[in-house]
PDB file of C-alpha atoms and ligand atoms in Angstrom:
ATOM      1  CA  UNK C 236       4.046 -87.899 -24.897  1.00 51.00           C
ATOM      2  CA  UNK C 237       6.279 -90.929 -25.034  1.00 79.00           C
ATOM      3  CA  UNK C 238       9.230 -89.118 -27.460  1.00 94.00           C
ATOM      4  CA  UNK C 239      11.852 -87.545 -25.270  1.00 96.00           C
ATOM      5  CA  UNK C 240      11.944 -85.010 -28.414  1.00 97.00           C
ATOM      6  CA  UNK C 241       9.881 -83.841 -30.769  1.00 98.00           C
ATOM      7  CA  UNK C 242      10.336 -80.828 -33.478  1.00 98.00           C
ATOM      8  CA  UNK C 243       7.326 -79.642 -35.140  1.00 98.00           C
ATOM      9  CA  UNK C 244       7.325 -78.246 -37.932  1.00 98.00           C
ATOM     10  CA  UNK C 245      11.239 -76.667 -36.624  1.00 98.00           C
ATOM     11  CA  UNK C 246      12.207 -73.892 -39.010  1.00 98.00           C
ATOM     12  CA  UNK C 247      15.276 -71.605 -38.799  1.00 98.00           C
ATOM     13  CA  UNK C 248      16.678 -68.631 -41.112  1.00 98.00           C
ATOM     14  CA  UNK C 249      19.610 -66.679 -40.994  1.00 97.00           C
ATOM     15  CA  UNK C 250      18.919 -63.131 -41.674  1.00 95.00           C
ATOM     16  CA  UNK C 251      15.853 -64.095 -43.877  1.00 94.00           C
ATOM     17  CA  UNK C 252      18.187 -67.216 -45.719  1.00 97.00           C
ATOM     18  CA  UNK C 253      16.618 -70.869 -44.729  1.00 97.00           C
ATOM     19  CA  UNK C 254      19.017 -72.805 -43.547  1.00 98.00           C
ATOM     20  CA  UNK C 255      16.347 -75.250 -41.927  1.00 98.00           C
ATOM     21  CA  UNK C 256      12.760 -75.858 -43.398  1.00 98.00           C
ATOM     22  CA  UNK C 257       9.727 -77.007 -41.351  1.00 98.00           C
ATOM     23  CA  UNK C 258      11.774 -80.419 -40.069  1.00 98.00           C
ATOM     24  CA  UNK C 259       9.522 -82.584 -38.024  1.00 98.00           C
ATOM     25  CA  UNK C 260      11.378 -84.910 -36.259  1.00 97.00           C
ATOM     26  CA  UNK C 261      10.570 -87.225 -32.901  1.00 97.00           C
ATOM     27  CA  UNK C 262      13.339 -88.992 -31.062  1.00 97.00           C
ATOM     28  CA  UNK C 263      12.229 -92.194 -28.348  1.00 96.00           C
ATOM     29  CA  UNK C 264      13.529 -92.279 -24.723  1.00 94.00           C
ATOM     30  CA  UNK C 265      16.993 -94.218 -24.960  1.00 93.00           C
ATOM     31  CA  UNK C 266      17.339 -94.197 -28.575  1.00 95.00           C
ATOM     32  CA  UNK C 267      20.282 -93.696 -30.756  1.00 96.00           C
ATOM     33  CA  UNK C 268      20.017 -91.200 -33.511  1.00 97.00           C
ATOM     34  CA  UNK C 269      22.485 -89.841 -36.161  1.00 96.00           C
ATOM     35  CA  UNK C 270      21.982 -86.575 -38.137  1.00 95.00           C
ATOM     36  CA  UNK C 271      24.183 -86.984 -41.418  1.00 93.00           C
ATOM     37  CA  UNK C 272      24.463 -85.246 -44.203  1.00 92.00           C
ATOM     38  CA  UNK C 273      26.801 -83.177 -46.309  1.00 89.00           C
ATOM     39  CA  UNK C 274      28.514 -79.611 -45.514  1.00 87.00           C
ATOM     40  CA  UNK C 275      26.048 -76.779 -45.144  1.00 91.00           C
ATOM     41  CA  UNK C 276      22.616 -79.411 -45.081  1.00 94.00           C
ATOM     42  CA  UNK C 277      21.744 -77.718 -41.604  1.00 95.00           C
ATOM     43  CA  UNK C 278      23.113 -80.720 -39.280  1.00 93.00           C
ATOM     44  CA  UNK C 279      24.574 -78.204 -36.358  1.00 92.00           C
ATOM     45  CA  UNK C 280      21.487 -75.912 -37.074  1.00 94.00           C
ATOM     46  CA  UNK C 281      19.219 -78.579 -36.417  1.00 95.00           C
ATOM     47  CA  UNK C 282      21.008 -79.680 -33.113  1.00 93.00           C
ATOM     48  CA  UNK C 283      21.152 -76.050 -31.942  1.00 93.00           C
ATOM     49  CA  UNK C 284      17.367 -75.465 -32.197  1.00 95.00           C
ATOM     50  CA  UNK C 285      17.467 -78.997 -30.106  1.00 96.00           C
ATOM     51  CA  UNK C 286      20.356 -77.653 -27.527  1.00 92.00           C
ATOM     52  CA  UNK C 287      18.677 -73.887 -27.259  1.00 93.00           C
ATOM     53  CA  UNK C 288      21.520 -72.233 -28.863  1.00 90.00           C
ATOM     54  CA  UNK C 289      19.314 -71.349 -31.860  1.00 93.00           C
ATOM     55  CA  UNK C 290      15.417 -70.135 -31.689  1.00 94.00           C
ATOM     56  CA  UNK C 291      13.526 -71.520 -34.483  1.00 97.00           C
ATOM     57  CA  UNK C 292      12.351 -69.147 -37.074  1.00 97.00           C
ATOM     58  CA  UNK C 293       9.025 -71.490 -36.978  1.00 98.00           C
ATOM     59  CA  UNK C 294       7.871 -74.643 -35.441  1.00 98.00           C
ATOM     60  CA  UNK C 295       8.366 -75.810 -31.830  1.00 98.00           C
ATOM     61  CA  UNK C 296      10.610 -77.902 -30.051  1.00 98.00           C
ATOM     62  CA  UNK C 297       9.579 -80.503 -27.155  1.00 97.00           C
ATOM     63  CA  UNK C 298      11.632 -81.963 -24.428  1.00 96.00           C
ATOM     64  CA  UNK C 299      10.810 -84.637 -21.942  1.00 94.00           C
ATOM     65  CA  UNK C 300       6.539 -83.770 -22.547  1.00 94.00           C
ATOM     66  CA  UNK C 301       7.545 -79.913 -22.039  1.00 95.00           C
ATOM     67  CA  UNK C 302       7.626 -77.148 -24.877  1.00 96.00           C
ATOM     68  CA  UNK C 303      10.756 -75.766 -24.454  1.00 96.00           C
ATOM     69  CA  UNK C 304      11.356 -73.871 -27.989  1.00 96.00           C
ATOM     70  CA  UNK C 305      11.766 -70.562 -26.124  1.00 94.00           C
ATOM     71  CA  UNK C 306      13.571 -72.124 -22.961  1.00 94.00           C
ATOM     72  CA  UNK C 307      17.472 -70.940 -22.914  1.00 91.00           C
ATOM     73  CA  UNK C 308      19.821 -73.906 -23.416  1.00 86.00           C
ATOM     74  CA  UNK C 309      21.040 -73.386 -19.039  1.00 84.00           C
ATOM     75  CA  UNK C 310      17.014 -74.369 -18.441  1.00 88.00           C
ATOM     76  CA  UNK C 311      17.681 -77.404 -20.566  1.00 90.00           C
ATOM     77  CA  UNK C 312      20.146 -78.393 -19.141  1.00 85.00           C
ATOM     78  CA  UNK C 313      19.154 -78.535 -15.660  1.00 83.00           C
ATOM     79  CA  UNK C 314      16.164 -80.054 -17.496  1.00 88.00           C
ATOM     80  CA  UNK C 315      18.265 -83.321 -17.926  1.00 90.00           C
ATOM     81  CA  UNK C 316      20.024 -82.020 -21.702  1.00 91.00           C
ATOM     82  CA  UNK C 317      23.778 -82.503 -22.004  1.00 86.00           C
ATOM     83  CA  UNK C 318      26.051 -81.870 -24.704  1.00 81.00           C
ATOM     84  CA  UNK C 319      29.586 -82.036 -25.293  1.00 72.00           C
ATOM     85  CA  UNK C 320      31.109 -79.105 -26.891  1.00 57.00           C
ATOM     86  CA  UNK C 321      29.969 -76.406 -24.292  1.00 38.00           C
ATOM     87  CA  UNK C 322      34.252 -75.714 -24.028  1.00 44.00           C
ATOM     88  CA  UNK C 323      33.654 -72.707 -22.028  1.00 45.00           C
ATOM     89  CA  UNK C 324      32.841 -75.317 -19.368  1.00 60.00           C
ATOM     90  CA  UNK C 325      36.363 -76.972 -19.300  1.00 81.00           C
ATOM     91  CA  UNK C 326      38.716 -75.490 -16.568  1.00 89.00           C
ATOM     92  CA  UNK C 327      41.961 -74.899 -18.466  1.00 91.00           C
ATOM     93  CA  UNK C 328      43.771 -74.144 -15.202  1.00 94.00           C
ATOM     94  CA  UNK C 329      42.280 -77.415 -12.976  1.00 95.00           C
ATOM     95  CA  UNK C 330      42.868 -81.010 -13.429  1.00 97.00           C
ATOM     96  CA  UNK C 331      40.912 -83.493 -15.224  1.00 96.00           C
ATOM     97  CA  UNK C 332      39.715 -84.867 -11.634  1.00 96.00           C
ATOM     98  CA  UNK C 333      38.543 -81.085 -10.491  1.00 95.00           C
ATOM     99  CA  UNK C 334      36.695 -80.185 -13.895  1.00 94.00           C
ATOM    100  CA  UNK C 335      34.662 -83.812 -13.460  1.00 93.00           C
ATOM    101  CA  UNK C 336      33.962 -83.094 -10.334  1.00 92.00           C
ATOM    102  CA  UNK C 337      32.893 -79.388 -11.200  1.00 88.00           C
ATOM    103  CA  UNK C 338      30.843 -80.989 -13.817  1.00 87.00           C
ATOM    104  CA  UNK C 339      29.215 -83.298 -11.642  1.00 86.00           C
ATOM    105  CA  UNK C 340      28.027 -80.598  -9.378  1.00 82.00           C
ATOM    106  CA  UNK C 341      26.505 -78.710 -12.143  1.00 75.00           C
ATOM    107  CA  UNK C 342      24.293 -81.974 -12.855  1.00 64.00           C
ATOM    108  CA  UNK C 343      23.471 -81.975  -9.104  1.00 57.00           C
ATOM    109  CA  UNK C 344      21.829 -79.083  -9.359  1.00 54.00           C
ATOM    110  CA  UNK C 345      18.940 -80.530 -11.088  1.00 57.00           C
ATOM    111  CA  UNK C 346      15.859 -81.201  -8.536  1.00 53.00           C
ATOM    112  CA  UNK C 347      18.468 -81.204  -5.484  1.00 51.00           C
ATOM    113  CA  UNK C 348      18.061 -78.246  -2.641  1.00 51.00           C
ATOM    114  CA  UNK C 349      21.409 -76.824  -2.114  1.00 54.00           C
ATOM    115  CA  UNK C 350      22.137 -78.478   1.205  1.00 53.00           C
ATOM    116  CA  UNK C 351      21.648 -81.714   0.138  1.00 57.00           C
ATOM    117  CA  UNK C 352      24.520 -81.071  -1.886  1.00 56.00           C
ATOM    118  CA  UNK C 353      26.737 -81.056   0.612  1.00 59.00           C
ATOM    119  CA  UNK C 354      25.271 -83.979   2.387  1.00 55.00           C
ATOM    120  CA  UNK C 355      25.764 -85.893  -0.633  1.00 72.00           C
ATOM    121  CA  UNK C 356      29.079 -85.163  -1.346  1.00 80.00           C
ATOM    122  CA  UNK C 357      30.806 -88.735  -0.925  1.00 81.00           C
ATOM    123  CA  UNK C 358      28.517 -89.896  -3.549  1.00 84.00           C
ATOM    124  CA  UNK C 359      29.194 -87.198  -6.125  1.00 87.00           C
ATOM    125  CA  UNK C 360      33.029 -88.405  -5.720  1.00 90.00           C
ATOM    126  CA  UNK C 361      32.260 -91.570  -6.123  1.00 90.00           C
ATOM    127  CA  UNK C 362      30.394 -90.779  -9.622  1.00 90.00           C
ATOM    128  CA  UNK C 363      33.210 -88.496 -10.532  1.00 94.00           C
ATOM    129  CA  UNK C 364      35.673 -91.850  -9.718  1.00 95.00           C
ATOM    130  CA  UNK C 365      33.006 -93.841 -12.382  1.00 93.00           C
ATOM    131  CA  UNK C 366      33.315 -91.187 -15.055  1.00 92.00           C
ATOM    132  CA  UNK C 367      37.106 -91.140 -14.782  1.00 95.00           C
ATOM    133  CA  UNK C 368      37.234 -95.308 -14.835  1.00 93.00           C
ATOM    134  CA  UNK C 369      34.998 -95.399 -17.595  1.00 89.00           C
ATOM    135  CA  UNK C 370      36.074 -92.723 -19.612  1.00 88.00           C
ATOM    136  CA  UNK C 371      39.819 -94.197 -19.012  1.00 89.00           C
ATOM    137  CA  UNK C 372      40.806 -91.012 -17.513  1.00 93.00           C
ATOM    138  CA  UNK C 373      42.129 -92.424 -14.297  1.00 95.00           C
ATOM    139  CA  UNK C 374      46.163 -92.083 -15.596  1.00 96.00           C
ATOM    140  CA  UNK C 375      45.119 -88.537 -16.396  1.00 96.00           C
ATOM    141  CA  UNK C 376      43.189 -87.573 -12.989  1.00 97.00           C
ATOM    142  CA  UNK C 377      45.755 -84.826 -11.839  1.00 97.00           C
ATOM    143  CA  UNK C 378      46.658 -83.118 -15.149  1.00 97.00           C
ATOM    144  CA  UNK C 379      45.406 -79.776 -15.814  1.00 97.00           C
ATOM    145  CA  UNK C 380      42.657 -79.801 -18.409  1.00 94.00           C
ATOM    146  CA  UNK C 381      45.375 -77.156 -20.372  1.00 94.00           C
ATOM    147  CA  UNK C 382      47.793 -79.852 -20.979  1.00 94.00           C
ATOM    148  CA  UNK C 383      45.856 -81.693 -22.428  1.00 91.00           C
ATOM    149  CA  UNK C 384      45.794 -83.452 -26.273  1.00 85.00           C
ATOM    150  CA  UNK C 385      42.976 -82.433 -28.808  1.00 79.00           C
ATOM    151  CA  UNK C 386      41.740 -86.361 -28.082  1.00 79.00           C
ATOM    152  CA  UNK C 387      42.370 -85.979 -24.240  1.00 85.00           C
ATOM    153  CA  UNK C 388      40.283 -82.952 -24.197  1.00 86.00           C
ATOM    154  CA  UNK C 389      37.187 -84.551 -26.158  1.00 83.00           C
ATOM    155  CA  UNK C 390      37.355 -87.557 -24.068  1.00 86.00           C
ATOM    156  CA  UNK C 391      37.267 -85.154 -20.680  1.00 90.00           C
ATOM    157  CA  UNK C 392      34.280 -82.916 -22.122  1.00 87.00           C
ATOM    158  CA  UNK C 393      32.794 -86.363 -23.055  1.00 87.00           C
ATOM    159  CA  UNK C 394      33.207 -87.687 -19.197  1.00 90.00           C
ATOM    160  CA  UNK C 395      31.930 -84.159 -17.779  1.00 90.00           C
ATOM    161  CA  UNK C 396      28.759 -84.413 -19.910  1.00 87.00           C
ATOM    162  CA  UNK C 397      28.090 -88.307 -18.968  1.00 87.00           C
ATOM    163  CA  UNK C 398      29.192 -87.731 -14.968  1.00 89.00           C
ATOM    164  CA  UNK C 399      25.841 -85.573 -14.907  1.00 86.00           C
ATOM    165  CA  UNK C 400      23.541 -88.773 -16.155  1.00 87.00           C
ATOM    166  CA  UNK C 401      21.891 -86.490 -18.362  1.00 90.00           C
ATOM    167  CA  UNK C 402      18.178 -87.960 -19.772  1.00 93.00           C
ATOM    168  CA  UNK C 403      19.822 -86.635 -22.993  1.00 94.00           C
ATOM    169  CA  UNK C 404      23.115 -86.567 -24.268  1.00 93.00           C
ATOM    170  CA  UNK C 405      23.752 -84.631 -27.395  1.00 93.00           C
ATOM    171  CA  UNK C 406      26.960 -85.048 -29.410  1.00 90.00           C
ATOM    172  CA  UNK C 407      28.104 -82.554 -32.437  1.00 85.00           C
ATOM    173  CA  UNK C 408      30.319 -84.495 -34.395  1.00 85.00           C
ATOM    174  CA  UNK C 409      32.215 -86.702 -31.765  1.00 83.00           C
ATOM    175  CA  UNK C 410      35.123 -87.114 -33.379  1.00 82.00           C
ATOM    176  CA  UNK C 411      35.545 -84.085 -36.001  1.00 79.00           C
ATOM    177  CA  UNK C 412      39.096 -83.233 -36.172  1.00 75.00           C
ATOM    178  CA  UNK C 413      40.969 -86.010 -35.484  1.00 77.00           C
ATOM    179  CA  UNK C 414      43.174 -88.618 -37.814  1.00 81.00           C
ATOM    180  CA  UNK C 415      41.754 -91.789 -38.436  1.00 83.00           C
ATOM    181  CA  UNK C 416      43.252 -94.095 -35.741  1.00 85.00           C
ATOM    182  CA  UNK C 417      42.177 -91.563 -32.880  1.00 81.00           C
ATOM    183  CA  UNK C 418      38.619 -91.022 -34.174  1.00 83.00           C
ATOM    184  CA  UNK C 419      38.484 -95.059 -34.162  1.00 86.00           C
ATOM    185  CA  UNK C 420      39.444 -95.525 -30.512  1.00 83.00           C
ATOM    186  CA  UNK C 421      37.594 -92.707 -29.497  1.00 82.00           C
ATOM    187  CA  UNK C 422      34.438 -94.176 -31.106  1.00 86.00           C
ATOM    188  CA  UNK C 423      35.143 -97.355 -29.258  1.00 87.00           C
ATOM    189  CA  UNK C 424      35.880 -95.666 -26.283  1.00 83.00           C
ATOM    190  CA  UNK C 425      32.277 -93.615 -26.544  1.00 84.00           C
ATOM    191  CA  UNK C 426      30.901 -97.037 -27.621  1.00 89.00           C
ATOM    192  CA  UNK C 427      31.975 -99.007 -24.175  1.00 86.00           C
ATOM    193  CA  UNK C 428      30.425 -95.455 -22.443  1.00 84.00           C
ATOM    194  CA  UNK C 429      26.852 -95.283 -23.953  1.00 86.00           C
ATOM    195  CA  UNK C 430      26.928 -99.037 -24.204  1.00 88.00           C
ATOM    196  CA  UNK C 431      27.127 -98.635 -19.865  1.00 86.00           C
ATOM    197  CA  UNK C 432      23.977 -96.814 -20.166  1.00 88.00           C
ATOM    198  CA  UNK C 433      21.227 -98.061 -22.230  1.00 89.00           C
ATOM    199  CA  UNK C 434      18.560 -95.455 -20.770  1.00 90.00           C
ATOM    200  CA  UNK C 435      20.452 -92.533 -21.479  1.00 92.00           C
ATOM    201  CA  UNK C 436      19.035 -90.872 -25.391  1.00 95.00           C
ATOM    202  CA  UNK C 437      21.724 -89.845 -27.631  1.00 94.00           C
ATOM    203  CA  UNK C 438      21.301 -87.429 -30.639  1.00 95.00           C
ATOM    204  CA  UNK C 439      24.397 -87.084 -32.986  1.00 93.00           C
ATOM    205  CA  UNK C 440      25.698 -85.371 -35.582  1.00 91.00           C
ATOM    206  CA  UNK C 441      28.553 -87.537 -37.906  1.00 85.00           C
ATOM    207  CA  UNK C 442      30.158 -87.650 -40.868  1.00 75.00           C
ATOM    208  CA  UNK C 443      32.133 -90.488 -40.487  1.00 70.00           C
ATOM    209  CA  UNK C 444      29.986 -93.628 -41.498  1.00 74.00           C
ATOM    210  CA  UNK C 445      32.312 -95.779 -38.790  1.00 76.00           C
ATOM    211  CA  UNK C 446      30.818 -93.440 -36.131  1.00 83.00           C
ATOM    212  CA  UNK C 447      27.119 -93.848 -37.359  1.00 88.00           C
ATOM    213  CA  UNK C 448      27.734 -97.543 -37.901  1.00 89.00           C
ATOM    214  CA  UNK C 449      28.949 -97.895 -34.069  1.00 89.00           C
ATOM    215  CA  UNK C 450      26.604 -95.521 -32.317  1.00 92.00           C
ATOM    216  CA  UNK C 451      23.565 -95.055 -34.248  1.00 95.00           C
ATOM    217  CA  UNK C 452      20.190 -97.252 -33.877  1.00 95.00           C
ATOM    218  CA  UNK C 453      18.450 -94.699 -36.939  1.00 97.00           C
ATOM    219  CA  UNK C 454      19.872 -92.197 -39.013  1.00 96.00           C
ATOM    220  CA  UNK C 455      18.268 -89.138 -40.526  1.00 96.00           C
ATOM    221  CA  UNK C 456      19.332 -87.501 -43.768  1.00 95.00           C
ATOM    222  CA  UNK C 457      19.295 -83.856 -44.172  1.00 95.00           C
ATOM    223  CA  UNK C 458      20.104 -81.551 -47.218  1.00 95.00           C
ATOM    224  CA  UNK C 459      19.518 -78.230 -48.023  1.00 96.00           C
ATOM    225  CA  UNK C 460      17.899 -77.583 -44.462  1.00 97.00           C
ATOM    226  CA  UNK C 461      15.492 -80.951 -44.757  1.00 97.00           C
ATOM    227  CA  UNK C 462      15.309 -84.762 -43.889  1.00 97.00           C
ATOM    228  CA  UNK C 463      15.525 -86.819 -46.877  1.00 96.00           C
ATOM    229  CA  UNK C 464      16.221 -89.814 -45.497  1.00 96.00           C
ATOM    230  CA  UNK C 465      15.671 -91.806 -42.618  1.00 96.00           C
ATOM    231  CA  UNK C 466      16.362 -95.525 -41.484  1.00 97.00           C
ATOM    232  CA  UNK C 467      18.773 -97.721 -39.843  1.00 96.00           C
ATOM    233  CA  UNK C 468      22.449 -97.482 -40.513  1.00 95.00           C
ATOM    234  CA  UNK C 469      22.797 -99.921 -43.371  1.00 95.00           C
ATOM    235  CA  UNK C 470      19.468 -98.952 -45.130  1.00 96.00           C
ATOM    236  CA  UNK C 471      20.816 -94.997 -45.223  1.00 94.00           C
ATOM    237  CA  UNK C 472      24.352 -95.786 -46.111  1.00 92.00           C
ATOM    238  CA  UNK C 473      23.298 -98.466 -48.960  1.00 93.00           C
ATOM    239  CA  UNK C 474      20.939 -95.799 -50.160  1.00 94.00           C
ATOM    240  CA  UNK C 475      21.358 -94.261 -53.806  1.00 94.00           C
ATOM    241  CA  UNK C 476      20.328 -90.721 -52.344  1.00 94.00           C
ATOM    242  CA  UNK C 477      22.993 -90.956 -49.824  1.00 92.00           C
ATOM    243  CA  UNK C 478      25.242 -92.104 -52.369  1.00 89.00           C
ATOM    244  CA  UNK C 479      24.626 -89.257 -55.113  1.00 91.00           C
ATOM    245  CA  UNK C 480      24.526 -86.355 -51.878  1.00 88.00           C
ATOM    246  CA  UNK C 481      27.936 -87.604 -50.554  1.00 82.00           C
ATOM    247  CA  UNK C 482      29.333 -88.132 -54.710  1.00 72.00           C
ATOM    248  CA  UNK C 483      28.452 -84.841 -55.326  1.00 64.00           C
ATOM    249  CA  UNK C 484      29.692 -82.543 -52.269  1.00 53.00           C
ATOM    250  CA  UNK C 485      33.103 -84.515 -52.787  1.00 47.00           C
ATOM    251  CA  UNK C 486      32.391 -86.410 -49.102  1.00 47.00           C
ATOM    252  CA  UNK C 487      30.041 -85.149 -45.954  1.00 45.00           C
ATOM    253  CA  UNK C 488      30.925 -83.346 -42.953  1.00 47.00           C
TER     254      UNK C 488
HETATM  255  P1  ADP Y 193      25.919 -78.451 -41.327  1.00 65.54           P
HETATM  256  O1  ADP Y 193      26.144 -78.560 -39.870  1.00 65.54           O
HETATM  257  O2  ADP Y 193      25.057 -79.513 -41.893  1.00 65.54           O
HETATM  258  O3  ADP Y 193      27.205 -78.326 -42.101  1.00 65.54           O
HETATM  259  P2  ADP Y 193      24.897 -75.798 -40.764  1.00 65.54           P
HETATM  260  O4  ADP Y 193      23.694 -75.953 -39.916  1.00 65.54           O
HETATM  261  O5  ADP Y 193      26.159 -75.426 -40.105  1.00 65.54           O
HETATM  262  O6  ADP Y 193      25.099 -77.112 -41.636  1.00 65.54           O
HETATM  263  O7  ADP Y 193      24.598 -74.729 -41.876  1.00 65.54           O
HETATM  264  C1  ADP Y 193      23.391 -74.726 -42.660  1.00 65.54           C
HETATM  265  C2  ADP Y 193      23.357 -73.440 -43.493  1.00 65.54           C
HETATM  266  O8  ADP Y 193      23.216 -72.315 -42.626  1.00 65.54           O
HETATM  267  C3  ADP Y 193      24.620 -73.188 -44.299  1.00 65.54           C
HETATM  268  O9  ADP Y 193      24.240 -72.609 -45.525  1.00 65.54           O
HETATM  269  C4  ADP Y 193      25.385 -72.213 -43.464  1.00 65.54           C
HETATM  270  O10 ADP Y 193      26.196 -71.399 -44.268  1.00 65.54           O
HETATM  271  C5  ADP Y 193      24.289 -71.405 -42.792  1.00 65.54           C
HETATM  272  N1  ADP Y 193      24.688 -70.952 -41.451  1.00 65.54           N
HETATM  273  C6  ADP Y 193      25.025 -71.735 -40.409  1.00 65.54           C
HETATM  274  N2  ADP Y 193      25.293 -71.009 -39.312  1.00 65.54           N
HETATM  275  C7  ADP Y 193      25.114 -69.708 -39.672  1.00 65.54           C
HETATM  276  C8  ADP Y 193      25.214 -68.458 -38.992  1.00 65.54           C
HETATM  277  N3  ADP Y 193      25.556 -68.399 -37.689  1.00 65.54           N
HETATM  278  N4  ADP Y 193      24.953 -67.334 -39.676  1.00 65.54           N
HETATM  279  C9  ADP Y 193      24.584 -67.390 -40.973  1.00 65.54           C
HETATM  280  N5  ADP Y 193      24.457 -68.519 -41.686  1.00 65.54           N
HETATM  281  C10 ADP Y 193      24.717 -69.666 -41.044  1.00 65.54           C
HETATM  282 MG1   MG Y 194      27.916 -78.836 -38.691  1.00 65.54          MG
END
């Protein structure tokens, strides 16, 4: 199987109540894919049946040529599956430097026996050193992750999921909650980062069309728990039934 992911058939109720309807869906090794649509369409649903937060109701989910719709989100992600807002991660009480590194020895878990790890340990500080340059963390390195701005905080989750060169990298809504100018420098900043490593597969979720217009090779439409829609950037945002969804929920999210 050449698709990195596939969803057949993916299906997923709340106590009985659809909230996701037989989506098929198949995502190619290093592309860049947006999941937009407006409040309640089944966006972070969708992604969680991807992640392993959520079980389908139906259907099945396939990662890297393996089925892995029953597979708890820990076994994905020594499978090669990052994401971003897995907080609980985030040391509030070490530095920036420490939770990096922390992260990057999660990620070194995957296929390495446990002394290796030790043998290997100048080279896990050097990729911790890379995360922090790229991410342009460096100023940052020996501030604990509590003192930390909302933007700060992203940008550190963001450089502890890309330290562990995940096969995958999944992203709920990269820059939800922040004013304009920060979501615009963060999306530049997560540009310059993916942009560093064209193998790596990226599945997003977005509501800002600057985000999808940056980051996104395709974009898939969903409302009321289905895809609608799919296409590049341009052809989804110029399209009149992205235009009449986003009209009339007063704007997406
Ligand atoms: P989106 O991310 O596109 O805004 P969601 O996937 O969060 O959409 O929600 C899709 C539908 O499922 C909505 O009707 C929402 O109210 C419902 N829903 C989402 N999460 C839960 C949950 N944990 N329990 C019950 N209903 C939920
Ligand atoms: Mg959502």
């Amino acid at each position: 199987m050449s698709s990195i992911i596939a969803l057949e058939g993916v299906s997923k109720s709340y106590a009985g109540v659809p909230a996701v309807k037989s989506v098929d869906l198949q995502v190619t090794r290093g592309e860049r894919l947006a999941i937009i649509g407006p409040n309640g369409a089944g966006k972070s649903t969708l992604f969680g049946t991807i992640a392993g937060e959520h079980r389908p109701t139906a259907g099945k989910v396939w990662f890297d040529g393996n089925d892995v719709t029953r597979a708890r989100s820990s076994k994905r992600a020594m499978a090669g599956m990052s994401r971003t807002f897995q907080v609980a991660r985030l040391m509030p009480s070490m530095t920036v430097r420490e939770n990096v590194f922390m992260a990057a020895l999660t990620g070194q878990h995957r296929g390495v026996r446990f002394w290796d790890m030790f043998s290997s340990h100048r080279e896990v500080e050097k990729r911790v050193d890379v995360a922090l340059a790229d991410s342009n963390l460096e100023d940052l390195a020996g501030v604990s992750a509590a003192a930390l701005a909302q933007g700060a905080r992203k940008t550190l989750e963001m450089a502890m999921a890309i330290v562990q060169d995940p096969k995958i990298l999944l992203l709920d809504e990269p820059t939800a909650g922040m004013g304009f100018e920060d979501a615009r420098s963060a999306t530049a900043q997560l540009k310059r980062l993916l942009d560093a490593r064209p193998d790596m597969t990226i599945i997003l979720t977005a509501h800002d069309m600057e985000v999808i217009h940056s980051l996104a090779e395709r974009v898939v439409l969903m409302a009321n728990g289905e895809v609608v829609l799919e296409g590049s950037p341009a052809e989804v945002a110029s399209h009149e039934t992205t235009k009449a969804l986003y009209l009339g929920h007063g704007g997406a999210s």
